[in-house]
Amino acid sequence: MREGILQQKIERDELLKKQYIPREGIVAARASMNDPLIKVITGPRRSGKSVFAIQLLEGINFGYLNFDDERLLGERDYERFIKSIREVYGDTKYLLFDEIQNLAGWELFVNRLHRRGLNLVLTGSNSRLLSRELATHLTGRYIPFQILPFSFREFLKAKEFSSENNLLTHEDQGLLLNSLDEYMRTGGYPEVVVKGIEARSYLGTLFEGILFRDVVKRYNVRYSKKLHDLGLYLITNHAKEFTYTSLKKALAFRSTHTVENYADYLMEAFVIFAVQRFSAKIKEQMKSPQKAYAYDTGFVNAVKFKLTPDTGRLMENLVAVELLRRGKEIYYFRTREGKEVDFAVKEGLNIEQLLQVCYEVEDLQTRKREISGLIRAAKETGCNKLAILTWDYESQEDSDPPIEFQPVWKWLLKQGK
Protein backbone atom coordinates (compact mmCIF):
# COMPACT_ATOMS: atom_id res chain seq x y z
CA MET A 1 0.00 0.00 0.00
CA ARG A 2 2.59 2.57 1.13
CA GLU A 3 4.89 1.82 -1.81
CA GLY A 4 2.06 2.31 -4.28
CA ILE A 5 1.06 5.64 -2.75
CA LEU A 6 4.70 6.78 -2.65
CA GLN A 7 4.97 6.01 -6.38
CA GLN A 8 1.79 7.98 -7.01
CA LYS A 9 3.21 10.91 -5.05
CA ILE A 10 6.16 10.95 -7.46
CA GLU A 11 3.67 10.99 -10.35
CA ARG A 12 1.72 13.81 -8.65
CA ASP A 13 4.90 15.86 -8.17
CA GLU A 14 5.81 15.40 -11.85
CA LEU A 15 2.34 16.59 -12.86
CA LEU A 16 2.71 19.68 -10.66
CA LYS A 17 5.96 20.68 -12.41
CA LYS A 18 4.42 20.79 -15.87
CA GLN A 19 2.96 23.80 -17.68
CA TYR A 20 -0.63 23.45 -18.85
CA ILE A 21 -3.12 25.29 -21.02
CA PRO A 22 -5.48 26.96 -18.51
CA ARG A 23 -8.87 25.28 -18.90
CA GLU A 24 -11.97 27.40 -19.29
CA GLY A 25 -13.80 27.83 -16.01
CA ILE A 26 -10.73 27.18 -13.87
CA VAL A 27 -10.74 30.64 -12.25
CA ALA A 28 -14.36 30.30 -11.08
CA ALA A 29 -13.70 26.71 -10.03
CA ARG A 30 -10.74 27.73 -7.84
CA ALA A 31 -13.03 30.02 -5.88
CA SER A 32 -14.98 26.91 -4.85
CA MET A 33 -11.96 25.48 -3.00
CA ASN A 34 -12.95 27.54 0.05
CA ASP A 35 -16.29 25.73 0.02
CA PRO A 36 -16.39 22.46 2.01
CA LEU A 37 -18.57 20.78 -0.65
CA ILE A 38 -17.05 17.85 -2.58
CA LYS A 39 -15.80 18.80 -6.05
CA VAL A 40 -16.71 16.18 -8.68
CA ILE A 41 -15.02 16.39 -12.09
CA THR A 42 -16.48 14.17 -14.82
CA GLY A 43 -15.78 13.74 -18.51
CA PRO A 44 -14.32 11.42 -21.15
CA ARG A 45 -11.09 9.58 -20.49
CA ARG A 46 -7.96 11.57 -21.43
CA SER A 47 -9.96 14.81 -21.80
CA GLY A 48 -8.01 16.60 -19.06
CA LYS A 49 -9.91 15.89 -15.82
CA SER A 50 -6.76 15.18 -13.80
CA VAL A 51 -5.05 18.29 -15.13
CA PHE A 52 -8.13 20.37 -14.30
CA ALA A 53 -7.98 18.95 -10.76
CA ILE A 54 -4.26 19.78 -10.54
CA GLN A 55 -4.99 23.34 -11.68
CA LEU A 56 -7.84 23.51 -9.18
CA LEU A 57 -5.50 22.54 -6.33
CA GLU A 58 -2.63 24.80 -7.38
CA GLY A 59 -0.67 26.03 -4.36
CA ILE A 60 -2.29 23.51 -2.00
CA ASN A 61 -0.58 20.49 -0.46
CA PHE A 62 -2.93 17.61 -1.26
CA GLY A 63 -2.94 13.85 -1.02
CA TYR A 64 -3.37 11.95 -4.28
CA LEU A 65 -4.78 8.50 -5.04
CA ASN A 66 -5.29 7.25 -8.60
CA PHE A 67 -7.75 4.35 -8.68
CA ASP A 68 -6.73 3.38 -12.19
CA ASP A 69 -3.86 1.68 -10.32
CA GLU A 70 -4.78 -1.97 -9.77
CA ARG A 71 -2.54 -2.08 -6.68
CA LEU A 72 -5.13 -0.05 -4.78
CA LEU A 73 -8.23 -1.91 -5.91
CA GLY A 74 -7.67 -5.08 -3.94
CA GLU A 75 -7.80 -3.25 -0.61
CA ARG A 76 -10.95 -3.88 1.43
CA ASP A 77 -10.14 -1.79 4.51
CA TYR A 78 -10.38 1.74 3.12
CA GLU A 79 -9.16 3.27 6.38
CA ARG A 80 -5.72 1.99 5.37
CA PHE A 81 -5.82 4.48 2.49
CA ILE A 82 -6.09 7.34 4.97
CA LYS A 83 -3.35 5.92 7.18
CA SER A 84 -0.98 5.67 4.20
CA ILE A 85 -1.93 9.14 2.92
CA ARG A 86 -1.09 10.60 6.35
CA GLU A 87 2.19 8.69 6.33
CA VAL A 88 3.18 9.95 2.87
CA TYR A 89 1.65 13.46 2.76
CA GLY A 90 1.34 14.49 6.39
CA ASP A 91 -1.61 16.36 7.86
CA THR A 92 -3.36 17.68 4.74
CA LYS A 93 -7.07 18.43 4.61
CA TYR A 94 -7.18 18.16 0.80
CA LEU A 95 -7.47 14.89 -1.12
CA LEU A 96 -7.66 14.20 -4.87
CA PHE A 97 -9.14 10.82 -5.82
CA ASP A 98 -8.66 10.10 -9.54
CA GLU A 99 -11.04 7.77 -11.47
CA ILE A 100 -13.01 7.16 -8.29
CA GLN A 101 -15.63 4.99 -10.04
CA ASN A 102 -13.15 2.09 -10.05
CA LEU A 103 -13.33 1.79 -6.25
CA ALA A 104 -16.20 -0.42 -5.10
CA GLY A 105 -18.47 1.37 -2.63
CA TRP A 106 -16.54 4.62 -3.10
CA GLU A 107 -19.55 6.82 -2.33
CA LEU A 108 -19.83 5.59 1.27
CA PHE A 109 -16.09 6.02 1.81
CA VAL A 110 -16.16 9.55 0.38
CA ASN A 111 -19.21 10.47 2.43
CA ARG A 112 -17.42 9.32 5.58
CA LEU A 113 -14.34 11.42 4.79
CA HIS A 114 -16.47 14.45 4.00
CA ARG A 115 -18.18 14.20 7.40
CA ARG A 116 -14.72 14.28 8.97
CA GLY A 117 -14.12 17.71 7.41
CA LEU A 118 -11.78 16.72 4.56
CA ASN A 119 -11.88 18.79 1.36
CA LEU A 120 -12.29 16.29 -1.47
CA VAL A 121 -11.80 16.52 -5.24
CA LEU A 122 -12.98 13.51 -7.27
CA THR A 123 -12.61 12.69 -10.96
CA GLY A 124 -14.54 10.03 -12.85
CA SER A 125 -15.13 8.74 -16.38
CA ASN A 126 -18.60 7.29 -15.91
CA SER A 127 -21.36 9.86 -16.02
CA ARG A 128 -24.43 7.99 -14.84
CA LEU A 129 -22.72 5.70 -12.36
CA LEU A 130 -21.36 8.78 -10.64
CA SER A 131 -24.57 10.77 -10.90
CA ARG A 132 -26.69 7.94 -9.47
CA GLU A 133 -24.40 7.41 -6.51
CA LEU A 134 -23.91 11.12 -5.92
CA ALA A 135 -27.65 11.70 -5.97
CA THR A 136 -28.21 8.82 -3.54
CA HIS A 137 -25.44 9.42 -1.02
CA LEU A 138 -24.15 12.98 -1.49
CA THR A 139 -27.31 14.95 -2.27
CA GLY A 140 -26.59 18.67 -1.92
CA ARG A 141 -23.01 18.07 -0.75
CA TYR A 142 -21.07 18.33 -4.01
CA ILE A 143 -20.25 20.73 -6.84
CA PRO A 144 -20.12 19.18 -10.35
CA PHE A 145 -17.69 20.15 -13.13
CA GLN A 146 -17.71 18.60 -16.59
CA ILE A 147 -14.46 18.58 -18.57
CA LEU A 148 -14.54 17.85 -22.29
CA PRO A 149 -11.70 17.82 -24.83
CA PHE A 150 -10.35 21.29 -25.72
CA SER A 151 -12.82 23.81 -27.09
CA PHE A 152 -11.77 25.65 -30.25
CA ARG A 153 -10.78 28.59 -28.06
CA GLU A 154 -8.51 26.34 -25.97
CA PHE A 155 -7.18 24.69 -29.14
CA LEU A 156 -6.10 28.10 -30.46
CA LYS A 157 -4.40 28.93 -27.14
CA ALA A 158 -2.50 25.66 -27.28
CA LYS A 159 -1.39 26.47 -30.83
CA GLU A 160 -0.45 30.02 -29.71
CA PHE A 161 -2.81 31.49 -32.29
CA SER A 162 -4.08 34.94 -31.35
CA SER A 163 -7.76 35.38 -32.18
CA GLU A 164 -8.11 38.87 -30.74
CA ASN A 165 -9.13 42.09 -32.49
CA ASN A 166 -11.90 40.24 -34.37
CA LEU A 167 -9.39 38.99 -36.96
CA LEU A 168 -9.81 42.00 -39.21
CA THR A 169 -7.44 40.89 -41.97
CA HIS A 170 -8.35 38.30 -44.60
CA GLU A 171 -4.96 36.67 -44.04
CA ASP A 172 -5.73 36.08 -40.35
CA GLN A 173 -9.16 34.73 -41.20
CA GLY A 174 -7.63 32.32 -43.70
CA LEU A 175 -5.18 31.06 -41.08
CA LEU A 176 -8.01 30.70 -38.59
CA LEU A 177 -10.06 28.63 -41.03
CA ASN A 178 -7.02 26.42 -41.54
CA SER A 179 -6.85 25.92 -37.76
CA LEU A 180 -10.58 25.19 -37.61
CA ASP A 181 -10.20 22.55 -40.33
CA GLU A 182 -7.39 20.92 -38.34
CA TYR A 183 -9.44 21.08 -35.13
CA MET A 184 -12.43 19.48 -36.82
CA ARG A 185 -10.30 16.68 -38.32
CA THR A 186 -8.05 15.85 -35.35
CA GLY A 187 -10.19 17.06 -32.43
CA GLY A 188 -9.41 18.58 -29.07
CA TYR A 189 -7.96 15.77 -26.97
CA PRO A 190 -5.10 17.49 -25.08
CA GLU A 191 -2.38 14.95 -25.90
CA VAL A 192 -3.18 15.19 -29.60
CA VAL A 193 -3.21 19.00 -29.54
CA VAL A 194 -0.31 19.74 -27.19
CA LYS A 195 2.04 16.82 -27.87
CA GLY A 196 1.28 16.44 -31.56
CA ILE A 197 0.47 12.73 -31.24
CA GLU A 198 -0.99 11.26 -34.43
CA ALA A 199 -4.72 11.56 -33.85
CA ARG A 200 -6.11 8.55 -35.70
CA SER A 201 -3.99 5.88 -34.00
CA TYR A 202 -4.17 7.54 -30.55
CA LEU A 203 -7.94 8.01 -30.59
CA GLY A 204 -8.56 4.60 -32.15
CA THR A 205 -6.60 2.98 -29.32
CA LEU A 206 -8.45 5.14 -26.78
CA PHE A 207 -11.79 3.98 -28.22
CA GLU A 208 -10.80 0.32 -27.86
CA GLY A 209 -9.53 0.92 -24.32
CA ILE A 210 -12.73 2.67 -23.21
CA LEU A 211 -14.88 -0.16 -24.55
CA PHE A 212 -12.82 -2.82 -22.78
CA ARG A 213 -12.02 -1.12 -19.46
CA ASP A 214 -15.04 1.10 -18.89
CA VAL A 215 -17.78 -1.00 -20.45
CA VAL A 216 -16.99 -4.68 -21.05
CA LYS A 217 -15.18 -5.25 -17.74
CA ARG A 218 -17.42 -3.01 -15.64
CA TYR A 219 -20.73 -4.43 -16.85
CA ASN A 220 -19.57 -7.96 -17.69
CA VAL A 221 -20.77 -7.52 -21.27
CA ARG A 222 -21.24 -10.94 -22.86
CA TYR A 223 -21.34 -9.87 -26.50
CA SER A 224 -18.34 -7.53 -26.72
CA LYS A 225 -18.27 -7.75 -30.54
CA LYS A 226 -21.84 -6.47 -30.68
CA LEU A 227 -20.96 -3.63 -28.32
CA HIS A 228 -18.00 -2.73 -30.53
CA ASP A 229 -20.18 -2.82 -33.65
CA LEU A 230 -22.77 -0.58 -31.99
CA GLY A 231 -20.15 1.97 -30.96
CA LEU A 232 -18.69 2.10 -34.47
CA TYR A 233 -22.14 2.34 -36.04
CA LEU A 234 -23.34 5.22 -33.87
CA ILE A 235 -20.12 7.20 -34.31
CA THR A 236 -20.07 6.57 -38.08
CA ASN A 237 -23.70 7.69 -38.28
CA HIS A 238 -23.27 10.69 -35.99
CA ALA A 239 -25.83 13.46 -36.45
CA LYS A 240 -28.31 10.98 -37.94
CA GLU A 241 -31.57 9.78 -36.42
CA PHE A 242 -31.76 6.37 -34.81
CA THR A 243 -34.18 4.27 -32.81
CA TYR A 244 -33.34 1.18 -30.78
CA THR A 245 -35.49 -0.86 -33.14
CA SER A 246 -33.59 0.40 -36.20
CA LEU A 247 -30.27 -0.38 -34.48
CA LYS A 248 -31.49 -3.90 -33.64
CA LYS A 249 -32.30 -4.55 -37.30
CA ALA A 250 -29.16 -2.94 -38.72
CA LEU A 251 -26.77 -4.82 -36.40
CA ALA A 252 -28.74 -8.05 -35.99
CA PHE A 253 -29.17 -7.83 -32.21
CA ARG A 254 -31.49 -10.34 -30.62
CA SER A 255 -33.49 -7.76 -28.66
CA THR A 256 -34.04 -4.02 -28.47
CA HIS A 257 -33.52 -4.28 -24.71
CA THR A 258 -29.90 -5.36 -25.24
CA VAL A 259 -29.35 -2.55 -27.77
CA GLU A 260 -30.72 0.00 -25.32
CA ASN A 261 -28.51 -1.30 -22.51
CA TYR A 262 -25.39 -1.25 -24.68
CA ALA A 263 -26.18 2.27 -25.95
CA ASP A 264 -26.61 3.41 -22.35
CA TYR A 265 -23.21 1.95 -21.47
CA LEU A 266 -21.61 3.91 -24.33
CA MET A 267 -23.25 7.10 -23.11
CA GLU A 268 -22.18 6.46 -19.51
CA ALA A 269 -18.57 5.99 -20.66
CA PHE A 270 -18.64 9.32 -22.58
CA VAL A 271 -18.29 7.66 -25.99
CA ILE A 272 -21.45 9.29 -27.37
CA PHE A 273 -24.30 11.49 -26.19
CA ALA A 274 -27.83 11.54 -27.55
CA VAL A 275 -30.06 14.46 -28.49
CA GLN A 276 -33.83 13.99 -28.44
CA ARG A 277 -36.37 15.43 -30.84
CA PHE A 278 -38.28 18.28 -29.19
CA SER A 279 -41.98 17.97 -28.57
CA ALA A 280 -44.31 19.78 -26.20
CA LYS A 281 -45.70 16.32 -25.38
CA ILE A 282 -43.24 14.37 -23.23
CA LYS A 283 -44.58 10.96 -24.30
CA GLU A 284 -44.18 11.83 -27.98
CA GLN A 285 -40.68 13.18 -27.32
CA MET A 286 -39.61 9.94 -25.63
CA LYS A 287 -40.93 7.80 -28.52
CA SER A 288 -39.28 9.86 -31.25
CA PRO A 289 -35.92 8.98 -32.86
CA GLN A 290 -32.77 10.40 -31.28
CA LYS A 291 -29.50 11.61 -32.75
CA ALA A 292 -26.07 10.45 -31.56
CA TYR A 293 -23.00 12.68 -31.40
CA ALA A 294 -19.40 11.99 -30.40
CA TYR A 295 -17.77 14.12 -27.71
CA ASP A 296 -14.98 15.01 -30.15
CA THR A 297 -14.89 15.24 -33.96
CA GLY A 298 -11.36 13.81 -34.03
CA PHE A 299 -12.86 10.72 -32.39
CA VAL A 300 -15.30 10.45 -35.30
CA ASN A 301 -12.54 10.60 -37.90
CA ALA A 302 -10.45 8.06 -35.99
CA VAL A 303 -12.98 5.26 -35.63
CA LYS A 304 -15.74 5.61 -38.23
CA PHE A 305 -16.24 2.89 -40.84
CA LYS A 306 -15.77 5.02 -43.93
CA LEU A 307 -12.97 7.39 -44.78
CA THR A 308 -14.90 9.81 -47.02
CA PRO A 309 -15.25 13.23 -45.36
CA ASP A 310 -18.67 14.62 -44.49
CA THR A 311 -17.85 18.17 -43.47
CA GLY A 312 -21.45 19.23 -42.92
CA ARG A 313 -22.16 16.53 -40.35
CA LEU A 314 -18.77 17.07 -38.67
CA MET A 315 -19.69 20.75 -38.31
CA GLU A 316 -23.02 19.75 -36.80
CA ASN A 317 -21.23 17.47 -34.31
CA LEU A 318 -18.83 20.32 -33.47
CA VAL A 319 -21.77 22.63 -32.70
CA ALA A 320 -23.54 19.95 -30.63
CA VAL A 321 -20.46 19.52 -28.41
CA GLU A 322 -20.03 23.28 -28.00
CA LEU A 323 -23.68 23.67 -26.96
CA LEU A 324 -23.14 20.88 -24.45
CA ARG A 325 -19.98 22.61 -23.20
CA ARG A 326 -21.97 25.81 -22.70
CA GLY A 327 -24.47 23.94 -20.54
CA LYS A 328 -27.38 24.34 -22.93
CA GLU A 329 -30.43 22.09 -22.96
CA ILE A 330 -30.58 21.01 -26.58
CA TYR A 331 -32.95 19.13 -28.89
CA TYR A 332 -33.45 18.85 -32.60
CA PHE A 333 -36.78 19.84 -34.14
CA ARG A 334 -38.95 18.49 -36.93
CA THR A 335 -41.86 20.57 -38.19
CA ARG A 336 -45.30 19.16 -38.94
CA GLU A 337 -44.31 19.26 -42.62
CA GLY A 338 -41.20 17.17 -41.89
CA LYS A 339 -38.65 20.00 -42.16
CA GLU A 340 -35.74 19.49 -39.75
CA VAL A 341 -33.88 22.07 -37.66
CA ASP A 342 -30.57 20.86 -36.29
CA PHE A 343 -30.79 22.41 -32.81
CA ALA A 344 -33.53 23.84 -30.64
CA VAL A 345 -32.00 25.43 -27.55
CA LYS A 346 -34.44 25.34 -24.64
CA GLU A 347 -34.42 27.66 -21.65
CA GLY A 348 -37.04 27.11 -18.98
CA LEU A 349 -40.26 26.15 -20.73
CA ASN A 350 -39.47 27.91 -24.01
CA ILE A 351 -37.28 27.41 -27.06
CA GLU A 352 -34.69 30.20 -26.79
CA GLN A 353 -32.97 29.74 -30.15
CA LEU A 354 -33.19 27.69 -33.35
CA LEU A 355 -29.93 26.81 -35.10
CA GLN A 356 -29.19 25.29 -38.47
CA VAL A 357 -25.69 24.11 -39.41
CA CYS A 358 -24.82 24.24 -43.11
CA TYR A 359 -21.31 24.14 -44.57
CA GLU A 360 -22.20 26.09 -47.74
CA VAL A 361 -25.27 28.19 -48.51
CA GLU A 362 -24.25 29.59 -51.90
CA ASP A 363 -26.52 27.09 -53.66
CA LEU A 364 -29.95 28.74 -53.87
CA GLN A 365 -31.87 25.49 -53.32
CA THR A 366 -29.86 24.68 -50.20
CA ARG A 367 -30.27 28.21 -48.89
CA LYS A 368 -34.02 28.12 -49.47
CA ARG A 369 -34.34 24.75 -47.70
CA GLU A 370 -32.45 25.91 -44.61
CA ILE A 371 -34.38 29.18 -44.40
CA SER A 372 -37.82 27.63 -44.91
CA GLY A 373 -37.15 25.03 -42.21
CA LEU A 374 -36.20 27.71 -39.70
CA ILE A 375 -39.16 29.97 -40.55
CA ARG A 376 -41.61 27.10 -40.21
CA ALA A 377 -40.07 25.95 -36.91
CA ALA A 378 -40.18 29.53 -35.61
CA LYS A 379 -43.93 29.67 -36.23
CA GLU A 380 -44.52 26.34 -34.49
CA THR A 381 -42.33 27.09 -31.44
CA GLY A 382 -42.80 30.86 -31.09
CA CYS A 383 -39.02 31.34 -31.19
CA ASN A 384 -37.73 34.50 -32.90
CA LYS A 385 -33.96 34.02 -32.48
CA LEU A 386 -32.84 32.19 -35.62
CA ALA A 387 -29.35 31.52 -36.97
CA ILE A 388 -27.63 29.47 -39.64
CA LEU A 389 -24.02 28.59 -38.86
CA THR A 390 -21.86 28.33 -41.98
CA TRP A 391 -18.21 27.67 -42.72
CA ASP A 392 -17.39 31.27 -43.66
CA TYR A 393 -20.50 33.06 -44.91
CA GLU A 394 -21.92 36.03 -43.03
CA SER A 395 -25.12 37.91 -43.77
CA GLN A 396 -28.59 38.78 -42.51
CA GLU A 397 -31.75 37.41 -44.08
CA ASP A 398 -34.53 39.99 -44.04
CA SER A 399 -37.25 37.48 -43.18
CA ASP A 400 -39.90 37.40 -40.47
CA PRO A 401 -38.35 36.72 -38.04
CA PRO A 402 -34.89 37.69 -39.37
CA ILE A 403 -32.19 35.02 -39.75
CA GLU A 404 -28.53 35.60 -39.01
CA PHE A 405 -25.95 33.78 -41.14
CA GLN A 406 -22.82 33.47 -39.03
CA PRO A 407 -19.46 31.76 -39.64
CA VAL A 408 -19.10 28.87 -37.22
CA TRP A 409 -15.62 30.08 -36.19
CA LYS A 410 -17.08 33.37 -34.94
CA TRP A 411 -19.77 31.51 -33.03
CA LEU A 412 -17.21 29.14 -31.49
CA LEU A 413 -15.07 32.05 -30.30
CA LYS A 414 -17.97 33.68 -28.47
CA GLN A 415 -17.61 31.81 -25.19
CA GLY A 416 -20.90 30.98 -23.52
CA LYS A 417 -22.93 33.12 -25.91
Coordinates of C-alpha atoms in Angstrom, one line a residue, residues 107-352:
E107 CA -19.5 6.8 -2.3
L108 CA -19.8 5.6 1.3
F109 CA -16.1 6.0 1.8
V110 CA -16.2 9.6 0.4
N111 CA -19.2 10.5 2.4
R112 CA -17.4 9.3 5.6
L113 CA -14.3 11.4 4.8
H114 CA -16.5 14.4 4.0
R115 CA -18.2 14.2 7.4
R116 CA -14.7 14.3 9.0
G117 CA -14.1 17.7 7.4
L118 CA -11.8 16.7 4.6
N119 CA -11.9 18.8 1.4
L120 CA -12.3 16.3 -1.5
V121 CA -11.8 16.5 -5.2
L122 CA -13.0 13.5 -7.3
T123 CA -12.6 12.7 -11.0
G124 CA -14.5 10.0 -12.8
S125 CA -15.1 8.7 -16.4
N126 CA -18.6 7.3 -15.9
S127 CA -21.4 9.9 -16.0
R128 CA -24.4 8.0 -14.8
L129 CA -22.7 5.7 -12.4
L130 CA -21.4 8.8 -10.6
S131 CA -24.6 10.8 -10.9
R132 CA -26.7 7.9 -9.5
E133 CA -24.4 7.4 -6.5
L134 CA -23.9 11.1 -5.9
A135 CA -27.7 11.7 -6.0
T136 CA -28.2 8.8 -3.5
H137 CA -25.4 9.4 -1.0
L138 CA -24.1 13.0 -1.5
T139 CA -27.3 15.0 -2.3
G140 CA -26.6 18.7 -1.9
R141 CA -23.0 18.1 -0.8
Y142 CA -21.1 18.3 -4.0
I143 CA -20.2 20.7 -6.8
P144 CA -20.1 19.2 -10.4
F145 CA -17.7 20.2 -13.1
Q146 CA -17.7 18.6 -16.6
I147 CA -14.5 18.6 -18.6
L148 CA -14.5 17.8 -22.3
P149 CA -11.7 17.8 -24.8
F150 CA -10.4 21.3 -25.7
S151 CA -12.8 23.8 -27.1
F152 CA -11.8 25.6 -30.3
R153 CA -10.8 28.6 -28.1
E154 CA -8.5 26.3 -26.0
F155 CA -7.2 24.7 -29.1
L156 CA -6.1 28.1 -30.5
K157 CA -4.4 28.9 -27.1
A158 CA -2.5 25.7 -27.3
K159 CA -1.4 26.5 -30.8
E160 CA -0.4 30.0 -29.7
F161 CA -2.8 31.5 -32.3
S162 CA -4.1 34.9 -31.3
S163 CA -7.8 35.4 -32.2
E164 CA -8.1 38.9 -30.7
N165 CA -9.1 42.1 -32.5
N166 CA -11.9 40.2 -34.4
L167 CA -9.4 39.0 -37.0
L168 CA -9.8 42.0 -39.2
T169 CA -7.4 40.9 -42.0
H170 CA -8.3 38.3 -44.6
E171 CA -5.0 36.7 -44.0
D172 CA -5.7 36.1 -40.4
Q173 CA -9.2 34.7 -41.2
G174 CA -7.6 32.3 -43.7
L175 CA -5.2 31.1 -41.1
L176 CA -8.0 30.7 -38.6
L177 CA -10.1 28.6 -41.0
N178 CA -7.0 26.4 -41.5
S179 CA -6.9 25.9 -37.8
L180 CA -10.6 25.2 -37.6
D181 CA -10.2 22.6 -40.3
E182 CA -7.4 20.9 -38.3
Y183 CA -9.4 21.1 -35.1
M184 CA -12.4 19.5 -36.8
R185 CA -10.3 16.7 -38.3
T186 CA -8.0 15.8 -35.3
G187 CA -10.2 17.1 -32.4
G188 CA -9.4 18.6 -29.1
Y189 CA -8.0 15.8 -27.0
P190 CA -5.1 17.5 -25.1
E191 CA -2.4 15.0 -25.9
V192 CA -3.2 15.2 -29.6
V193 CA -3.2 19.0 -29.5
V194 CA -0.3 19.7 -27.2
K195 CA 2.0 16.8 -27.9
G196 CA 1.3 16.4 -31.6
I197 CA 0.5 12.7 -31.2
E198 CA -1.0 11.3 -34.4
A199 CA -4.7 11.6 -33.8
R200 CA -6.1 8.6 -35.7
S201 CA -4.0 5.9 -34.0
Y202 CA -4.2 7.5 -30.6
L203 CA -7.9 8.0 -30.6
G204 CA -8.6 4.6 -32.2
T205 CA -6.6 3.0 -29.3
L206 CA -8.5 5.1 -26.8
F207 CA -11.8 4.0 -28.2
E208 CA -10.8 0.3 -27.9
G209 CA -9.5 0.9 -24.3
I210 CA -12.7 2.7 -23.2
L211 CA -14.9 -0.2 -24.6
F212 CA -12.8 -2.8 -22.8
R213 CA -12.0 -1.1 -19.5
D214 CA -15.0 1.1 -18.9
V215 CA -17.8 -1.0 -20.4
V216 CA -17.0 -4.7 -21.0
K217 CA -15.2 -5.2 -17.7
R218 CA -17.4 -3.0 -15.6
Y219 CA -20.7 -4.4 -16.9
N220 CA -19.6 -8.0 -17.7
V221 CA -20.8 -7.5 -21.3
R222 CA -21.2 -10.9 -22.9
Y223 CA -21.3 -9.9 -26.5
S224 CA -18.3 -7.5 -26.7
K225 CA -18.3 -7.7 -30.5
K226 CA -21.8 -6.5 -30.7
L227 CA -21.0 -3.6 -28.3
H228 CA -18.0 -2.7 -30.5
D229 CA -20.2 -2.8 -33.7
L230 CA -22.8 -0.6 -32.0
G231 CA -20.2 2.0 -31.0
L232 CA -18.7 2.1 -34.5
Y233 CA -22.1 2.3 -36.0
L234 CA -23.3 5.2 -33.9
I235 CA -20.1 7.2 -34.3
T236 CA -20.1 6.6 -38.1
N237 CA -23.7 7.7 -38.3
H238 CA -23.3 10.7 -36.0
A239 CA -25.8 13.5 -36.4
K240 CA -28.3 11.0 -37.9
E241 CA -31.6 9.8 -36.4
F242 CA -31.8 6.4 -34.8
T243 CA -34.2 4.3 -32.8
Y244 CA -33.3 1.2 -30.8
T245 CA -35.5 -0.9 -33.1
S246 CA -33.6 0.4 -36.2
L247 CA -30.3 -0.4 -34.5
K248 CA -31.5 -3.9 -33.6
K249 CA -32.3 -4.6 -37.3
A250 CA -29.2 -2.9 -38.7
L251 CA -26.8 -4.8 -36.4
A252 CA -28.7 -8.0 -36.0
F253 CA -29.2 -7.8 -32.2
R254 CA -31.5 -10.3 -30.6
S255 CA -33.5 -7.8 -28.7
T256 CA -34.0 -4.0 -28.5
H257 CA -33.5 -4.3 -24.7
T258 CA -29.9 -5.4 -25.2
V259 CA -29.3 -2.6 -27.8
E260 CA -30.7 0.0 -25.3
N261 CA -28.5 -1.3 -22.5
Y262 CA -25.4 -1.3 -24.7
A263 CA -26.2 2.3 -25.9
D264 CA -26.6 3.4 -22.3
Y265 CA -23.2 1.9 -21.5
L266 CA -21.6 3.9 -24.3
M267 CA -23.2 7.1 -23.1
E268 CA -22.2 6.5 -19.5
A269 CA -18.6 6.0 -20.7
F270 CA -18.6 9.3 -22.6
V271 CA -18.3 7.7 -26.0
I272 CA -21.4 9.3 -27.4
F273 CA -24.3 11.5 -26.2
A274 CA -27.8 11.5 -27.5
V275 CA -30.1 14.5 -28.5
Q276 CA -33.8 14.0 -28.4
R277 CA -36.4 15.4 -30.8
F278 CA -38.3 18.3 -29.2
S279 CA -42.0 18.0 -28.6
A280 CA -44.3 19.8 -26.2
K281 CA -45.7 16.3 -25.4
I282 CA -43.2 14.4 -23.2
K283 CA -44.6 11.0 -24.3
E284 CA -44.2 11.8 -28.0
Q285 CA -40.7 13.2 -27.3
M286 CA -39.6 9.9 -25.6
K287 CA -40.9 7.8 -28.5
S288 CA -39.3 9.9 -31.3
P289 CA -35.9 9.0 -32.9
Q290 CA -32.8 10.4 -31.3
K291 CA -29.5 11.6 -32.8
A292 CA -26.1 10.4 -31.6
Y293 CA -23.0 12.7 -31.4
A294 CA -19.4 12.0 -30.4
Y295 CA -17.8 14.1 -27.7
D296 CA -15.0 15.0 -30.2
T297 CA -14.9 15.2 -34.0
G298 CA -11.4 13.8 -34.0
F299 CA -12.9 10.7 -32.4
V300 CA -15.3 10.5 -35.3
N301 CA -12.5 10.6 -37.9
A302 CA -10.4 8.1 -36.0
V303 CA -13.0 5.3 -35.6
K304 CA -15.7 5.6 -38.2
F305 CA -16.2 2.9 -40.8
K306 CA -15.8 5.0 -43.9
L307 CA -13.0 7.4 -44.8
T308 CA -14.9 9.8 -47.0
P309 CA -15.2 13.2 -45.4
D310 CA -18.7 14.6 -44.5
T311 CA -17.9 18.2 -43.5
G312 CA -21.4 19.2 -42.9
R313 CA -22.2 16.5 -40.3
L314 CA -18.8 17.1 -38.7
M315 CA -19.7 20.7 -38.3
E316 CA -23.0 19.8 -36.8
N317 CA -21.2 17.5 -34.3
L318 CA -18.8 20.3 -33.5
V319 CA -21.8 22.6 -32.7
A320 CA -23.5 20.0 -30.6
V321 CA -20.5 19.5 -28.4
E322 CA -20.0 23.3 -28.0
L323 CA -23.7 23.7 -27.0
L324 CA -23.1 20.9 -24.4
R325 CA -20.0 22.6 -23.2
R326 CA -22.0 25.8 -22.7
G327 CA -24.5 23.9 -20.5
K328 CA -27.4 24.3 -22.9
E329 CA -30.4 22.1 -23.0
I330 CA -30.6 21.0 -26.6
Y331 CA -32.9 19.1 -28.9
Y332 CA -33.4 18.8 -32.6
F333 CA -36.8 19.8 -34.1
R334 CA -38.9 18.5 -36.9
T335 CA -41.9 20.6 -38.2
R336 CA -45.3 19.2 -38.9
E337 CA -44.3 19.3 -42.6
G338 CA -41.2 17.2 -41.9
K339 CA -38.6 20.0 -42.2
E340 CA -35.7 19.5 -39.8
V341 CA -33.9 22.1 -37.7
D342 CA -30.6 20.9 -36.3
F343 CA -30.8 22.4 -32.8
A344 CA -33.5 23.8 -30.6
V345 CA -32.0 25.4 -27.5
K346 CA -34.4 25.3 -24.6
E347 CA -34.4 27.7 -21.6
G348 CA -37.0 27.1 -19.0
L349 CA -40.3 26.1 -20.7
N350 CA -39.5 27.9 -24.0
I351 CA -37.3 27.4 -27.1
E352 CA -34.7 30.2 -26.8

